[in-house]
PDB file of C-alpha atoms in Angstrom:
ATOM      1  CA  UNK A   1      33.176 -78.347  58.138  1.00 56.00           C
ATOM      2  CA  UNK A   2      32.661 -75.515  60.623  1.00 61.00           C
ATOM      3  CA  UNK A   3      29.063 -74.838  61.957  1.00 61.00           C
ATOM      4  CA  UNK A   4      27.811 -71.401  61.001  1.00 66.00           C
ATOM      5  CA  UNK A   5      24.945 -69.850  62.705  1.00 68.00           C
ATOM      6  CA  UNK A   6      22.079 -68.614  60.557  1.00 65.00           C
ATOM      7  CA  UNK A   7      21.474 -64.999  61.636  1.00 70.00           C
ATOM      8  CA  UNK A   8      18.672 -64.391  59.050  1.00 80.00           C
ATOM      9  CA  UNK A   9      15.303 -63.580  60.549  1.00 81.00           C
ATOM     10  CA  UNK A  10      13.201 -66.081  58.684  1.00 84.00           C
ATOM     11  CA  UNK A  11      15.427 -69.060  58.091  1.00 85.00           C
ATOM     12  CA  UNK A  12      17.099 -68.624  61.468  1.00 81.00           C
ATOM     13  CA  UNK A  13      13.622 -68.740  63.236  1.00 87.00           C
ATOM     14  CA  UNK A  14      12.610 -71.759  61.053  1.00 88.00           C
ATOM     15  CA  UNK A  15      15.738 -73.652  62.076  1.00 88.00           C
ATOM     16  CA  UNK A  16      15.111 -72.829  65.682  1.00 89.00           C
ATOM     17  CA  UNK A  17      11.528 -73.989  65.447  1.00 93.00           C
ATOM     18  CA  UNK A  18      12.746 -77.304  63.808  1.00 93.00           C
ATOM     19  CA  UNK A  19      15.140 -77.840  66.707  1.00 93.00           C
ATOM     20  CA  UNK A  20      12.347 -77.099  69.260  1.00 94.00           C
ATOM     21  CA  UNK A  21       9.948 -79.547  67.627  1.00 94.00           C
ATOM     22  CA  UNK A  22      12.766 -82.251  67.387  1.00 95.00           C
ATOM     23  CA  UNK A  23      13.346 -81.669  71.156  1.00 94.00           C
ATOM     24  CA  UNK A  24       9.574 -81.880  72.021  1.00 95.00           C
ATOM     25  CA  UNK A  25       9.420 -85.117  69.923  1.00 96.00           C
ATOM     26  CA  UNK A  26      12.417 -86.584  71.738  1.00 95.00           C
ATOM     27  CA  UNK A  27      10.895 -85.590  75.144  1.00 94.00           C
ATOM     28  CA  UNK A  28       7.517 -87.227  74.311  1.00 95.00           C
ATOM     29  CA  UNK A  29       8.895 -90.402  72.749  1.00 95.00           C
ATOM     30  CA  UNK A  30      11.826 -91.179  74.984  1.00 95.00           C
ATOM     31  CA  UNK A  31      11.091 -89.814  78.555  1.00 94.00           C
ATOM     32  CA  UNK A  32       8.661 -91.748  80.639  1.00 94.00           C
ATOM     33  CA  UNK A  33       7.844 -88.840  82.945  1.00 93.00           C
ATOM     34  CA  UNK A  34       7.041 -86.623  79.999  1.00 95.00           C
ATOM     35  CA  UNK A  35       4.938 -89.446  78.455  1.00 96.00           C
ATOM     36  CA  UNK A  36       2.831 -89.529  81.626  1.00 95.00           C
ATOM     37  CA  UNK A  37       2.498 -85.804  81.950  1.00 95.00           C
ATOM     38  CA  UNK A  38       1.695 -85.435  78.174  1.00 96.00           C
ATOM     39  CA  UNK A  39      -0.957 -88.250  78.450  1.00 96.00           C
ATOM     40  CA  UNK A  40      -2.457 -86.356  81.397  1.00 97.00           C
ATOM     41  CA  UNK A  41      -2.511 -83.249  79.454  1.00 97.00           C
ATOM     42  CA  UNK A  42      -4.360 -84.988  76.602  1.00 98.00           C
ATOM     43  CA  UNK A  43      -6.899 -86.478  79.120  1.00 98.00           C
ATOM     44  CA  UNK A  44      -7.437 -83.018  80.648  1.00 98.00           C
ATOM     45  CA  UNK A  45      -7.888 -81.444  77.245  1.00 98.00           C
ATOM     46  CA  UNK A  46     -10.524 -84.053  76.440  1.00 98.00           C
ATOM     47  CA  UNK A  47     -12.255 -83.485  79.687  1.00 98.00           C
ATOM     48  CA  UNK A  48     -12.344 -79.733  78.989  1.00 98.00           C
ATOM     49  CA  UNK A  49     -14.169 -80.375  75.784  1.00 98.00           C
ATOM     50  CA  UNK A  50     -16.440 -82.922  77.316  1.00 98.00           C
ATOM     51  CA  UNK A  51     -17.515 -80.658  80.142  1.00 97.00           C
ATOM     52  CA  UNK A  52     -17.524 -77.440  78.127  1.00 97.00           C
ATOM     53  CA  UNK A  53     -15.214 -75.498  80.490  1.00 98.00           C
ATOM     54  CA  UNK A  54     -15.250 -71.805  80.034  1.00 97.00           C
ATOM     55  CA  UNK A  55     -12.687 -69.721  78.069  1.00 98.00           C
ATOM     56  CA  UNK A  56     -11.008 -68.530  81.318  1.00 98.00           C
ATOM     57  CA  UNK A  57     -10.846 -72.131  82.548  1.00 98.00           C
ATOM     58  CA  UNK A  58      -9.248 -73.160  79.293  1.00 98.00           C
ATOM     59  CA  UNK A  59      -6.532 -70.470  79.682  1.00 98.00           C
ATOM     60  CA  UNK A  60      -5.749 -71.704  83.229  1.00 98.00           C
ATOM     61  CA  UNK A  61      -5.855 -75.342  82.204  1.00 98.00           C
ATOM     62  CA  UNK A  62      -3.605 -74.764  79.147  1.00 98.00           C
ATOM     63  CA  UNK A  63      -1.251 -72.737  81.157  1.00 98.00           C
ATOM     64  CA  UNK A  64      -1.003 -75.436  83.834  1.00 98.00           C
ATOM     65  CA  UNK A  65      -0.402 -78.240  81.193  1.00 98.00           C
ATOM     66  CA  UNK A  66       2.285 -76.163  79.529  1.00 97.00           C
ATOM     67  CA  UNK A  67       3.905 -75.281  82.865  1.00 97.00           C
ATOM     68  CA  UNK A  68       4.184 -78.915  83.948  1.00 97.00           C
ATOM     69  CA  UNK A  69       5.471 -80.019  80.581  1.00 97.00           C
ATOM     70  CA  UNK A  70       7.997 -77.224  80.389  1.00 97.00           C
ATOM     71  CA  UNK A  71       9.316 -77.767  83.930  1.00 97.00           C
ATOM     72  CA  UNK A  72       9.439 -81.419  83.397  1.00 96.00           C
ATOM     73  CA  UNK A  73      11.394 -80.926  80.181  1.00 96.00           C
ATOM     74  CA  UNK A  74      13.846 -78.703  81.990  1.00 97.00           C
ATOM     75  CA  UNK A  75      14.228 -81.205  84.759  1.00 97.00           C
ATOM     76  CA  UNK A  76      15.009 -83.912  82.210  1.00 96.00           C
ATOM     77  CA  UNK A  77      17.652 -81.675  80.593  1.00 96.00           C
ATOM     78  CA  UNK A  78      19.278 -80.954  84.100  1.00 96.00           C
ATOM     79  CA  UNK A  79      19.270 -84.651  84.854  1.00 95.00           C
ATOM     80  CA  UNK A  80      20.830 -85.550  81.555  1.00 95.00           C
ATOM     81  CA  UNK A  81      23.548 -82.831  81.944  1.00 96.00           C
ATOM     82  CA  UNK A  82      24.277 -83.896  85.442  1.00 95.00           C
ATOM     83  CA  UNK A  83      24.543 -87.630  84.369  1.00 94.00           C
ATOM     84  CA  UNK A  84      26.892 -86.644  81.571  1.00 95.00           C
ATOM     85  CA  UNK A  85      29.109 -84.664  83.781  1.00 93.00           C
ATOM     86  CA  UNK A  86      29.177 -87.066  86.678  1.00 92.00           C
ATOM     87  CA  UNK A  87      27.720 -90.504  85.693  1.00 91.00           C
ATOM     88  CA  UNK A  88      28.338 -92.024  89.164  1.00 93.00           C
ATOM     89  CA  UNK A  89      26.401 -90.991  92.223  1.00 91.00           C
ATOM     90  CA  UNK A  90      27.648 -87.812  93.674  1.00 92.00           C
ATOM     91  CA  UNK A  91      25.962 -86.010  96.678  1.00 95.00           C
ATOM     92  CA  UNK A  92      26.072 -82.546  95.044  1.00 94.00           C
ATOM     93  CA  UNK A  93      24.663 -83.890  91.775  1.00 95.00           C
ATOM     94  CA  UNK A  94      22.030 -85.659  93.698  1.00 94.00           C
ATOM     95  CA  UNK A  95      21.135 -82.358  95.434  1.00 96.00           C
ATOM     96  CA  UNK A  96      20.925 -80.621  92.103  1.00 96.00           C
ATOM     97  CA  UNK A  97      18.640 -83.266  90.776  1.00 95.00           C
ATOM     98  CA  UNK A  98      16.351 -83.119  93.918  1.00 97.00           C
ATOM     99  CA  UNK A  99      15.960 -79.407  93.449  1.00 97.00           C
ATOM    100  CA  UNK A 100      15.069 -79.808  89.690  1.00 97.00           C
ATOM    101  CA  UNK A 101      12.501 -82.589  90.777  1.00 97.00           C
ATOM    102  CA  UNK A 102      11.087 -80.290  93.416  1.00 98.00           C
ATOM    103  CA  UNK A 103      10.395 -77.639  90.746  1.00 97.00           C
ATOM    104  CA  UNK A 104       8.371 -80.267  88.882  1.00 97.00           C
ATOM    105  CA  UNK A 105       6.572 -81.062  92.109  1.00 97.00           C
ATOM    106  CA  UNK A 106       5.587 -77.329  92.533  1.00 98.00           C
ATOM    107  CA  UNK A 107       4.375 -77.200  89.000  1.00 98.00           C
ATOM    108  CA  UNK A 108       2.356 -80.451  89.260  1.00 97.00           C
ATOM    109  CA  UNK A 109       0.746 -79.304  92.531  1.00 98.00           C
ATOM    110  CA  UNK A 110      -0.109 -76.038  91.005  1.00 98.00           C
ATOM    111  CA  UNK A 111      -1.696 -77.963  87.996  1.00 98.00           C
ATOM    112  CA  UNK A 112      -3.660 -80.179  90.389  1.00 97.00           C
ATOM    113  CA  UNK A 113      -5.047 -77.194  92.307  1.00 98.00           C
ATOM    114  CA  UNK A 114      -6.182 -75.595  89.016  1.00 98.00           C
ATOM    115  CA  UNK A 115      -7.797 -78.803  87.858  1.00 97.00           C
ATOM    116  CA  UNK A 116      -9.552 -79.107  91.230  1.00 97.00           C
ATOM    117  CA  UNK A 117     -10.836 -75.583  91.064  1.00 98.00           C
ATOM    118  CA  UNK A 118     -12.129 -76.208  87.487  1.00 97.00           C
ATOM    119  CA  UNK A 119     -13.582 -79.697  87.878  1.00 97.00           C
ATOM    120  CA  UNK A 120     -14.821 -80.144  91.445  1.00 97.00           C
ATOM    121  CA  UNK A 121     -17.705 -77.734  90.982  1.00 96.00           C
ATOM    122  CA  UNK A 122     -18.738 -79.746  87.832  1.00 95.00           C
ATOM    123  CA  UNK A 123     -18.989 -82.875  89.884  1.00 92.00           C
ATOM    124  CA  UNK A 124     -20.568 -81.370  93.104  1.00 91.00           C
TER     125      UNK A 124
END
């Protein structure tokens, strides 16, 4: 049986959303780095409600959480593709994986700075 793409607007988008939710579920339930980042996102969301952060702070915090989870997901995809293509250690594959991990580092550092800007004044 040949796979046929659904080009209709409504059902095509619904299928795309289904695949996206399945991918998010796989990330959250199978990848330890995503589990950690997702848990931190939940903690920060609870902290936002507890400390009553402003609408603008919510926007930045939500963006930071989404940024980290998105980049972490892309990093995981890159690692999975690299491992599939070349399961054994290879210097160039290692270089590619390091670059993807570096992108996660930048996103995480940005999120930390945003968190510090929001929460340090609350404590001091």
